[in-house]
Amino acid sequence: MNSKIITVDGPSGVGKGTIAMMIAESLGFKYLDSGSLYRSLALKLFEKNQNFDEVLSNLDYWMSDILIDFKYAKGQKSKIFVNGEDFTDKIRTEKVAMLASKIAINKSARDMLEKYQRSYIKDPGLVADGRDMGTKVFSEAKIKFFLTASVEKRAERRLNQLKDQGISANLRNLIQKLLLRDKADMERTISPLIPAEDAIIIDTSDITASEVFNTAIKIIRENLKII
Ligand code: DC
């Protein structure tokens, strides 16, 4: 197997999912949204037992019968299933994101999800987005991006996404939530959110998604032969 791996990491709301998907589509690579695995595991655990302290103190037991699976259909966004149930839409809330961030500090959870993530390496290649794709899970990747953006811009984007879904939200509130999650993701001891030493950093605050994509794809195309 000679799969090429491209990683796209960064904090929440920075646009990494959009960019990673665009790159995957243009190269004909598979796309992996690692955050959706954390979200699905966290939500399933929460459905089993709302006492998260109890769950975290015996995580191996609570996780033992959980099976997460992506289903791909041509021309459509992939769907995520937990023990056969479609979780695609219900994991997209701020509440589930916070639960995911709590689960993400746990080594057993990270180890289990790392195995899932590695199993998605496929020819001709994979584009994976998350927090530790370039530093840990796919540290061997030859092209790594780390996207950043101001918290205000990230909150604005989130607000617009929510508006599009007919959900009203408050900008200040969203900023607070993003800052809380950034803090949890950056300060955890295992696989914290930091750029890999060899990552290319792109600030997306004042540029459009297509501009970010154009910058990234140019770098990829220049390097694709050697990766
Ligand atoms: O990318 P996201 O917002 O869907 O991720 C939700 C949470 O999952 C994030 O706040 C931390 C955790 N996560 C992680 O720890 N490592 C990853 N590679 C992806 C997500």
Coordinates of N, CA and C and ligand atoms in Angstrom, one line a residue:
M1 N 0.8 -1.2 0.0 CA 0.0 0.0 0.0 C 0.9 1.3 0.0
N2 N 0.5 2.2 -0.9 CA 1.3 3.4 -0.9 C 0.4 4.6 -0.8
S3 N -0.4 4.6 0.2 CA -1.4 5.7 0.3 C -0.8 7.0 0.8
K4 N -1.2 8.0 0.1 CA -0.7 9.3 0.5 C -1.7 9.9 1.6
I5 N -1.1 10.6 2.6 CA -1.9 11.1 3.7 C -1.7 12.6 3.8
I6 N -2.8 13.3 3.9 CA -2.7 14.8 4.1 C -3.5 15.1 5.3
T7 N -2.9 15.9 6.3 CA -3.6 16.1 7.5 C -4.0 17.6 7.6
V8 N -5.2 17.9 8.1 CA -5.6 19.3 8.3 C -6.1 19.4 9.7
D9 N -5.3 20.1 10.6 CA -5.7 20.3 12.0 C -6.0 21.7 12.3
G10 N -6.6 21.9 13.4 CA -6.9 23.3 13.9 C -8.1 23.3 14.8
P11 N -8.3 24.5 15.4 CA -9.4 24.6 16.4 C -10.8 24.5 15.8
S12 N -11.8 24.5 16.6 CA -13.2 24.5 16.1 C -13.5 25.7 15.3
G13 N -14.3 25.6 14.2 CA -14.8 26.7 13.5 C -13.8 27.3 12.5
V14 N -12.7 26.7 12.3 CA -11.6 27.3 11.5 C -11.8 27.0 10.0
G15 N -12.8 26.1 9.7 CA -13.1 25.7 8.3 C -12.3 24.5 7.9
K16 N -11.7 23.7 8.8 CA -10.9 22.6 8.3 C -11.7 21.5 7.6
G17 N -12.9 21.3 8.1 CA -13.8 20.3 7.4 C -14.0 20.6 6.0
T18 N -14.4 21.9 5.7 CA -14.7 22.3 4.4 C -13.4 22.1 3.5
I19 N -12.3 22.6 4.0 CA -11.1 22.5 3.2 C -10.6 21.1 3.0
A20 N -10.7 20.3 4.0 CA -10.2 18.9 3.9 C -11.1 18.2 2.9
M21 N -12.4 18.4 2.9 CA -13.3 17.8 2.0 C -13.1 18.2 0.5
M22 N -12.8 19.5 0.4 CA -12.5 20.0 -1.0 C -11.2 19.4 -1.5
I23 N -10.2 19.3 -0.7 CA -8.9 18.6 -1.1 C -9.2 17.2 -1.5
A24 N -9.9 16.5 -0.6 CA -10.2 15.0 -0.9 C -10.9 14.9 -2.2
E25 N -11.9 15.7 -2.4 CA -12.7 15.6 -3.6 C -11.9 15.9 -4.9
S26 N -11.0 16.9 -4.8 CA -10.3 17.3 -6.0 C -9.2 16.2 -6.3
L27 N -8.7 15.5 -5.3 CA -7.7 14.5 -5.5 C -8.2 13.1 -5.7
G28 N -9.5 12.9 -5.4 CA -10.1 11.6 -5.4 C -9.7 10.7 -4.2
F29 N -9.4 11.4 -3.1 CA -8.9 10.7 -1.9 C -10.1 10.5 -0.9
K30 N -10.0 9.6 0.0 CA -11.0 9.5 1.1 C -10.9 10.6 2.1
Y31 N -12.0 11.0 2.7 CA -12.0 12.0 3.7 C -12.4 11.5 5.1
L32 N -11.6 11.8 6.1 CA -11.9 11.4 7.4 C -12.1 12.6 8.4
D33 N -13.3 12.7 8.9 CA -13.6 13.8 9.9 C -13.5 13.1 11.3
S34 N -12.3 13.3 11.9 CA -12.0 12.5 13.2 C -12.9 13.1 14.3
G35 N -13.3 14.4 14.3 CA -14.1 14.9 15.3 C -15.4 14.2 15.4
S36 N -15.9 13.7 14.2 CA -17.2 13.1 14.3 C -17.2 11.7 15.0
L37 N -16.0 11.1 15.1 CA -15.8 9.9 15.9 C -15.9 10.3 17.4
Y38 N -15.2 11.4 17.8 CA -15.2 11.8 19.2 C -16.6 12.1 19.6
R39 N -17.3 12.9 18.7 CA -18.7 13.3 19.0 C -19.6 12.1 19.1
S40 N -19.5 11.1 18.2 CA -20.4 9.9 18.2 C -20.1 9.1 19.5
L41 N -18.8 8.9 19.8 CA -18.5 8.1 21.0 C -19.1 8.8 22.2
A42 N -18.9 10.1 22.3 CA -19.3 10.9 23.5 C -20.8 10.8 23.6
L43 N -21.6 11.0 22.5 CA -23.0 11.0 22.6 C -23.6 9.6 23.0
K44 N -23.0 8.6 22.4 CA -23.4 7.2 22.7 C -23.2 7.0 24.2
L45 N -22.1 7.4 24.7 CA -21.8 7.2 26.2 C -22.8 7.9 27.0
F46 N -23.1 9.2 26.6 CA -24.0 10.0 27.3 C -25.4 9.4 27.3
E47 N -25.8 8.8 26.2 CA -27.1 8.1 26.2 C -27.2 6.9 27.1
K48 N -26.0 6.3 27.3 CA -26.0 5.1 28.2 C -26.0 5.6 29.6
N49 N -25.2 6.6 29.9 CA -25.1 7.1 31.3 C -24.8 8.5 31.4
Q50 N -25.7 9.4 31.9 CA -25.5 10.8 31.9 C -24.5 11.2 32.9
N51 N -24.2 10.3 33.8 CA -23.2 10.7 34.8 C -21.8 10.5 34.2
F52 N -21.2 11.6 33.6 CA -20.0 11.4 32.9 C -18.8 11.1 33.7
D53 N -18.8 11.6 35.0 CA -17.7 11.3 35.9 C -17.6 9.8 36.1
E54 N -18.8 9.1 36.2 CA -18.8 7.7 36.4 C -18.3 7.0 35.1
V55 N -18.8 7.5 34.0 CA -18.4 6.9 32.7 C -16.8 7.0 32.5
L56 N -16.3 8.2 32.8 CA -14.9 8.5 32.6 C -14.0 7.6 33.6
S57 N -14.6 7.3 34.7 CA -13.8 6.5 35.7 C -13.7 5.0 35.3
N58 N -14.6 4.6 34.4 CA -14.5 3.2 34.0 C -14.9 3.1 32.5
L59 N -14.1 3.9 31.7 CA -14.4 4.1 30.3 C -14.4 2.8 29.5
D60 N -13.4 1.9 29.8 CA -13.3 0.7 29.0 C -14.6 -0.1 29.0
Y61 N -15.2 -0.2 30.2 CA -16.4 -0.9 30.4 C -17.5 -0.3 29.6
W62 N -17.7 1.0 29.7 CA -18.8 1.7 29.0 C -18.6 1.7 27.5
M63 N -17.4 1.6 27.0 CA -17.1 1.7 25.6 C -17.2 0.3 24.9
S64 N -17.2 -0.7 25.7 CA -16.9 -2.1 25.2 C -17.8 -2.5 24.0
D65 N -19.1 -2.1 24.1 CA -20.0 -2.7 23.0 C -20.3 -1.6 22.0
I66 N -19.5 -0.5 21.9 CA -19.8 0.5 20.9 C -19.1 0.3 19.6
L67 N -19.8 0.3 18.5 CA -19.2 0.2 17.2 C -19.6 1.4 16.3
I68 N -18.6 2.1 15.8 CA -18.8 3.2 15.0 C -18.4 2.9 13.6
D69 N -19.2 3.4 12.6 CA -19.0 3.1 11.2 C -19.4 4.2 10.3
F70 N -18.6 4.5 9.3 CA -19.0 5.5 8.3 C -19.6 4.7 7.1
K71 N -20.7 5.3 6.5 CA -21.2 4.8 5.3 C -21.1 5.8 4.2
Y72 N -20.5 5.4 3.1 CA -20.2 6.3 2.0 C -21.2 5.9 0.9
A73 N -21.8 7.0 0.3 CA -22.6 6.8 -0.9 C -22.1 7.8 -1.9
K74 N -22.0 7.3 -3.2 CA -21.5 8.2 -4.2 C -22.2 9.5 -4.3
G75 N -21.4 10.6 -4.4 CA -22.0 11.9 -4.6 C -22.7 12.5 -3.3
Q76 N -22.6 11.8 -2.2 CA -23.2 12.3 -1.0 C -22.2 12.4 0.1
K77 N -22.5 13.2 1.1 CA -21.7 13.3 2.3 C -21.8 12.0 3.0
S78 N -20.7 11.5 3.6 CA -20.7 10.2 4.3 C -21.6 10.4 5.6
K79 N -22.1 9.3 6.0 CA -23.0 9.3 7.2 C -22.3 8.5 8.3
I80 N -22.5 8.8 9.5 CA -21.9 8.0 10.6 C -22.9 7.3 11.4
F81 N -22.6 6.0 11.7 CA -23.5 5.2 12.4 C -22.9 4.6 13.7
V82 N -23.7 4.6 14.8 CA -23.2 4.0 16.0 C -24.1 2.8 16.3
N83 N -23.5 1.6 16.4 CA -24.3 0.4 16.6 C -25.5 0.3 15.6
G84 N -25.3 0.7 14.4 CA -26.4 0.6 13.4 C -27.3 1.8 13.3
E85 N -27.2 2.8 14.3 CA -28.1 3.9 14.3 C -27.4 5.1 13.7
D86 N -28.2 5.8 12.9 CA -27.6 7.0 12.2 C -27.4 8.2 13.2
F87 N -26.2 8.6 13.4 CA -25.9 9.7 14.3 C -25.5 11.0 13.6
T88 N -25.5 10.9 12.2 CA -25.0 12.0 11.4 C -25.4 13.4 11.9
D89 N -26.7 13.6 12.1 CA -27.2 14.9 12.4 C -27.2 15.2 13.9
K90 N -27.5 14.2 14.7 CA -27.6 14.6 16.1 C -26.3 14.8 16.8
I91 N -25.1 14.6 16.2 CA -23.9 14.9 16.9 C -23.4 16.3 16.6
R92 N -24.2 17.1 15.8 CA -23.8 18.4 15.4 C -24.2 19.5 16.3
T93 N -24.3 19.3 17.6 CA -24.7 20.3 18.6 C -23.5 20.8 19.4
E94 N -23.6 22.0 20.0 CA -22.6 22.5 20.9 C -22.4 21.6 22.1
K95 N -23.6 21.1 22.5 CA -23.6 20.2 23.7 C -22.8 19.0 23.5
V96 N -23.0 18.3 22.3 CA -22.2 17.1 22.0 C -20.7 17.5 21.8
A97 N -20.5 18.6 21.2 CA -19.1 19.0 21.1 C -18.4 19.1 22.4
M98 N -19.0 19.7 23.4 CA -18.4 19.8 24.7 C -18.2 18.4 25.4
L99 N -19.2 17.5 25.2 CA -19.0 16.1 25.7 C -17.8 15.5 25.0
A100 N -17.7 15.7 23.7 CA -16.6 15.1 22.9 C -15.2 15.6 23.5
S101 N -15.2 16.9 23.8 CA -14.0 17.5 24.3 C -13.6 16.9 25.7
K102 N -14.7 16.5 26.5 CA -14.4 15.9 27.8 C -13.8 14.4 27.6
I103 N -14.5 13.7 26.6 CA -14.0 12.3 26.4 C -12.6 12.4 25.8
A104 N -12.3 13.4 25.1 CA -11.0 13.5 24.4 C -9.8 13.6 25.3
I105 N -10.0 13.8 26.6 CA -8.8 13.8 27.5 C -8.4 12.4 27.9
N106 N -9.3 11.4 27.6 CA -9.1 10.1 28.1 C -8.2 9.2 27.2
K107 N -7.2 8.6 27.7 CA -6.3 7.8 26.9 C -7.0 6.6 26.2
S108 N -7.8 5.9 27.0 CA -8.5 4.7 26.4 C -9.4 5.1 25.2
A109 N -10.1 6.2 25.4 CA -10.9 6.7 24.3 C -10.1 7.1 23.1
R110 N -9.0 7.8 23.3 CA -8.1 8.2 22.2 C -7.5 7.0 21.5
D111 N -7.1 6.0 22.3 CA -6.5 4.8 21.7 C -7.5 4.0 20.8
M112 N -8.7 3.9 21.4 CA -9.7 3.2 20.6 C -10.0 4.0 19.3
L113 N -10.1 5.3 19.4 CA -10.4 6.1 18.2 C -9.3 6.1 17.2
E114 N -8.0 6.0 17.8 CA -6.9 6.1 16.9 C -6.9 4.8 16.0
K115 N -7.3 3.7 16.5 CA -7.4 2.4 15.7 C -8.4 2.6 14.6
Y116 N -9.5 3.2 14.9 CA -10.5 3.5 13.9 C -9.9 4.4 12.8
Q117 N -9.3 5.5 13.3 CA -8.8 6.4 12.3 C -7.7 5.8 11.4
R118 N -6.8 5.0 11.9 CA -5.8 4.4 11.1 C -6.4 3.4 10.1
S119 N -7.6 2.8 10.4 CA -8.2 1.9 9.5 C -8.8 2.5 8.3
Y120 N -8.8 3.9 8.3 CA -9.3 4.6 7.1 C -8.3 4.9 6.0
I121 N -7.0 4.5 6.3 CA -6.0 4.7 5.3 C -6.3 3.9 4.1
K122 N -6.5 4.5 3.0 CA -6.9 3.8 1.7 C -6.2 4.4 0.5
D123 N -5.9 3.6 -0.5 CA -5.3 4.0 -1.7 C -6.4 4.8 -2.5
P124 N -6.2 5.8 -3.3 CA -4.8 6.4 -3.4 C -4.4 7.3 -2.3
G125 N -5.3 7.7 -1.4 CA -4.9 8.6 -0.3 C -6.1 9.0 0.6
L126 N -5.7 9.6 1.7 CA -6.6 10.0 2.7 C -6.4 11.5 3.1
V127 N -7.4 12.2 3.3 CA -7.3 13.6 3.9 C -8.0 13.5 5.2
A128 N -7.3 13.7 6.3 CA -7.9 13.6 7.7 C -7.9 14.9 8.4
D129 N -9.0 15.3 9.0 CA -9.0 16.5 9.7 C -9.3 16.3 11.2
G130 N -8.8 17.2 12.1 CA -9.0 17.0 13.5 C -8.1 17.9 14.3
R131 N -7.6 17.4 15.4 CA -6.8 18.2 16.3 C -5.3 17.6 16.4
D132 N -5.2 16.3 16.2 CA -3.9 15.6 16.4 C -3.6 14.7 15.2
M133 N -4.2 15.0 14.0 CA -3.9 14.2 12.9 C -2.4 14.2 12.5
G134 N -1.9 15.4 12.5 CA -0.5 15.6 12.0 C 0.5 15.3 13.1
T135 N 0.1 15.6 14.4 CA 1.1 15.4 15.5 C 1.1 13.9 16.0
K136 N 0.0 13.2 15.9 CA 0.0 11.9 16.5 C -0.5 10.8 15.6
V137 N -1.8 10.9 15.2 CA -2.4 9.7 14.5 C -1.8 9.4 13.2
F138 N -1.5 10.5 12.4 CA -0.8 10.3 11.1 C 0.4 11.1 11.0
S139 N 1.3 10.9 12.1 CA 2.5 11.8 12.2 C 3.4 11.5 11.0
E140 N 3.2 10.4 10.3 CA 4.1 10.1 9.1 C 3.7 10.9 7.9
A141 N 2.5 11.6 7.9 CA 2.1 12.3 6.7 C 3.1 13.3 6.3
K142 N 3.2 13.4 4.9 CA 4.2 14.3 4.4 C 3.7 15.7 4.1
I143 N 2.4 15.9 4.1 CA 1.8 17.2 3.9 C 0.8 17.5 5.1
K144 N 1.2 18.5 5.9 CA 0.3 18.8 7.0 C -0.1 20.2 7.0
F145 N -1.4 20.5 7.2 CA -1.8 21.9 7.4 C -2.3 22.1 8.8
F146 N -2.1 23.3 9.3 CA -2.7 23.7 10.5 C -3.4 25.0 10.3
L147 N -4.8 25.0 10.4 CA -5.5 26.3 10.1 C -5.8 27.0 11.4
T148 N -5.7 28.3 11.3 CA -6.0 29.2 12.5 C -7.0 30.2 12.0
A149 N -7.6 30.9 13.0 CA -8.5 32.1 12.7 C -8.8 32.7 14.0
S150 N -9.1 34.0 14.0 CA -9.5 34.6 15.3 C -10.8 34.0 15.8
V151 N -11.0 34.0 17.1 CA -12.1 33.4 17.7 C -13.4 34.1 17.3
E152 N -13.3 35.5 17.0 CA -14.5 36.2 16.6 C -14.9 35.7 15.2
K153 N -14.0 35.5 14.3 CA -14.3 35.1 13.0 C -14.9 33.7 13.0
R154 N -14.3 32.8 13.9 CA -14.8 31.4 14.0 C -16.3 31.4 14.5
A155 N -16.5 32.3 15.5 CA -17.9 32.4 16.1 C -18.9 32.9 15.1
E156 N -18.4 33.9 14.3 CA -19.3 34.4 13.2 C -19.7 33.4 12.2
R157 N -18.7 32.6 11.8 CA -19.0 31.5 10.9 C -20.0 30.5 11.4
R158 N -19.8 30.2 12.7 CA -20.7 29.2 13.4 C -22.1 29.8 13.4
L159 N -22.2 31.1 13.8 CA -23.5 31.8 13.9 C -24.2 31.7 12.5
N160 N -23.5 31.9 11.4 CA -24.1 31.9 10.1 C -24.6 30.4 9.8
Q161 N -23.7 29.5 10.1 CA -24.1 28.1 9.9 C -25.4 27.8 10.6
L162 N -25.5 28.2 11.9 CA -26.7 27.9 12.7 C -27.9 28.6 12.1
K163 N -27.7 29.9 11.7 CA -28.8 30.6 11.0 C -29.3 29.9 9.8
D164 N -28.4 29.4 9.0 CA -28.8 28.6 7.8 C -29.7 27.4 8.2
Q165 N -29.4 26.9 9.4 CA -30.2 25.7 9.8 C -31.4 26.1 10.6
G166 N -31.7 27.5 10.6 CA -32.9 28.0 11.3 C -32.7 28.0 12.8
I167 N -31.5 28.0 13.3 CA -31.3 28.0 14.7 C -30.7 29.3 15.1
S168 N -31.4 30.0 16.1 CA -30.8 31.3 16.5 C -29.8 31.1 17.6
A169 N -28.8 31.9 17.6 CA -27.7 31.8 18.6 C -27.2 33.2 18.9
N170 N -26.4 33.3 20.0 CA -25.9 34.6 20.4 C -24.3 34.6 20.2
L171 N -23.8 35.6 19.5 CA -22.4 35.6 19.2 C -21.5 35.5 20.4
R172 N -21.8 36.3 21.4 CA -21.0 36.3 22.6 C -20.9 34.9 23.3
N173 N -22.1 34.3 23.3 CA -22.2 33.0 23.8 C -21.4 32.0 23.1
L174 N -21.4 32.1 21.8 CA -20.6 31.2 20.9 C -19.1 31.4 21.1
I175 N -18.7 32.7 21.3 CA -17.3 33.0 21.5 C -16.9 32.3 22.8
Q176 N -17.7 32.5 23.9 CA -17.4 31.8 25.2 C -17.2 30.3 25.0
K177 N -18.1 29.7 24.3 CA -18.1 28.2 24.1 C -16.8 27.8 23.4
L178 N -16.5 28.6 22.3 CA -15.3 28.2 21.5 C -14.0 28.4 22.4
L179 N -14.0 29.5 23.2 CA -12.8 29.7 24.0 C -12.7 28.5 25.1
L180 N -13.8 28.1 25.6 CA -13.8 27.0 26.6 C -13.2 25.7 25.9
R181 N -13.7 25.5 24.7 CA -13.3 24.2 24.0 C -11.9 24.3 23.6
D182 N -11.4 25.5 23.1 CA -10.0 25.7 22.7 C -9.1 25.4 23.9
K183 N -9.6 25.9 25.1 CA -8.7 25.7 26.3 C -8.6 24.2 26.6
A184 N -9.8 23.6 26.6 CA -9.8 22.1 27.0 C -8.9 21.4 26.0
D185 N -9.0 21.7 24.7 CA -8.3 20.9 23.6 C -6.8 21.3 23.7
M186 N -6.4 22.5 24.0 CA -5.0 22.9 24.0 C -4.3 22.5 25.3
E187 N -5.0 22.4 26.4 CA -4.3 22.2 27.6 C -4.3 20.8 28.1
R188 N -5.0 19.9 27.3 CA -5.0 18.5 27.8 C -3.5 17.9 27.6
T189 N -3.2 16.9 28.4 CA -1.9 16.4 28.4 C -1.6 15.4 27.2
I190 N -2.7 14.6 26.9 CA -2.5 13.7 25.8 C -2.9 14.4 24.5
S191 N -2.1 14.3 23.4 CA -2.4 14.9 22.1 C -3.1 16.2 22.1
P192 N -2.5 17.2 22.7 CA -3.1 18.5 22.7 C -3.2 19.1 21.4
L193 N -4.0 20.1 21.2 CA -4.1 20.8 19.9 C -3.0 21.8 19.8
I194 N -2.0 21.3 19.0 CA -0.8 22.2 18.6 C -0.4 21.8 17.2
P195 N 0.2 22.8 16.5 CA 0.6 22.5 15.1 C 1.8 21.5 15.2
A196 N 1.8 20.5 14.2 CA 3.0 19.7 14.1 C 4.2 20.6 13.7
E197 N 5.4 20.1 14.1 CA 6.6 21.0 13.8 C 6.7 21.2 12.3
D198 N 6.3 20.2 11.5 CA 6.4 20.4 10.0 C 5.1 20.8 9.4
A199 N 4.2 21.4 10.1 CA 2.9 21.8 9.5 C 3.0 23.2 8.9
I200 N 2.2 23.3 7.8 CA 2.1 24.6 7.1 C 0.9 25.3 7.8
I201 N 1.2 26.5 8.3 CA 0.1 27.2 9.0 C -0.6 28.2 8.1
I202 N -1.9 28.1 8.1 CA -2.7 29.1 7.2 C -3.7 29.8 8.1
D203 N -3.6 31.1 8.1 CA -4.6 31.9 8.9 C -5.8 32.2 8.0
T204 N -7.0 31.7 8.4 CA -8.1 31.7 7.5 C -9.1 32.9 7.9
S205 N -8.6 33.8 8.8 CA -9.5 34.8 9.3 C -10.1 35.7 8.2
D206 N -9.2 36.1 7.3 CA -9.6 37.1 6.3 C -9.6 36.6 4.9
I207 N -9.6 35.3 4.7 CA -9.7 34.8 3.3 C -10.8 33.8 3.2
T208 N -11.3 33.6 2.0 CA -12.5 32.7 1.8 C -12.0 31.3 1.7
A209 N -13.0 30.4 1.8 CA -12.7 28.9 1.7 C -12.0 28.6 0.4
S210 N -12.4 29.2 -0.7 CA -11.7 28.9 -2.0 C -10.3 29.4 -2.0
E211 N -10.1 30.5 -1.3 CA -8.7 31.0 -1.3 C -7.8 30.1 -0.5
V212 N -8.3 29.6 0.7 CA -7.6 28.6 1.5 C -7.3 27.4 0.7
F213 N -8.4 26.9 0.0 CA -8.2 25.7 -0.8 C -7.2 25.9 -1.9
N214 N -7.2 27.0 -2.6 CA -6.3 27.3 -3.7 C -4.8 27.2 -3.2
T215 N -4.6 27.9 -2.0 CA -3.3 27.9 -1.4 C -2.8 26.4 -1.1
A216 N -3.8 25.7 -0.5 CA -3.4 24.3 0.0 C -3.2 23.4 -1.2
I217 N -4.0 23.5 -2.2 CA -3.9 22.5 -3.4 C -2.7 22.8 -4.2
K218 N -2.3 24.1 -4.2 CA -1.0 24.4 -4.9 C 0.2 23.7 -4.3
I219 N 0.2 23.9 -3.0 CA 1.3 23.2 -2.2 C 1.2 21.7 -2.4
I220 N 0.0 21.2 -2.3 CA -0.1 19.7 -2.5 C 0.4 19.3 -3.9
R221 N -0.1 20.0 -4.9 CA 0.3 19.5 -6.3 C 1.8 19.6 -6.5
E222 N 2.4 20.6 -5.9 CA 3.9 20.8 -6.0 C 4.6 19.6 -5.3
N223 N 4.0 19.0 -4.3 CA 4.7 18.0 -3.5 C 4.1 16.6 -3.7
L224 N 3.0 16.5 -4.5 CA 2.4 15.2 -4.6 C 3.3 14.1 -5.1
K225 N 4.1 14.4 -6.1 CA 5.0 13.4 -6.7 C 6.0 12.8 -5.6
I226 N 6.4 13.7 -4.7 CA 7.4 13.2 -3.8 C 6.8 12.7 -2.5
I227 N 5.5 12.7 -2.3 CA 5.0 12.2 -1.0 C 4.6 10.7 -1.2
Ligands
DC1 O1 -13.7 18.8 15.2 P1 -14.9 18.8 16.2 O2 -15.4 20.1 16.6 O3 -16.0 18.0 15.6 O4 -14.3 18.0 17.4 C1 -15.1 17.8 18.6 C2 -14.2 17.6 19.8 O5 -13.5 16.3 19.6 C3 -13.0 18.5 20.0 O6 -13.4 19.7 20.7 C4 -12.0 17.7 20.6 C5 -12.2 16.3 20.1 N1 -11.3 15.9 19.1 C6 -10.0 15.5 19.4 O7 -9.7 15.5 20.6 N2 -9.1 15.0 18.5 C7 -9.5 15.0 17.2 N3 -8.6 14.5 16.3 C8 -10.7 15.4 16.8 C9 -11.6 15.9 17.7

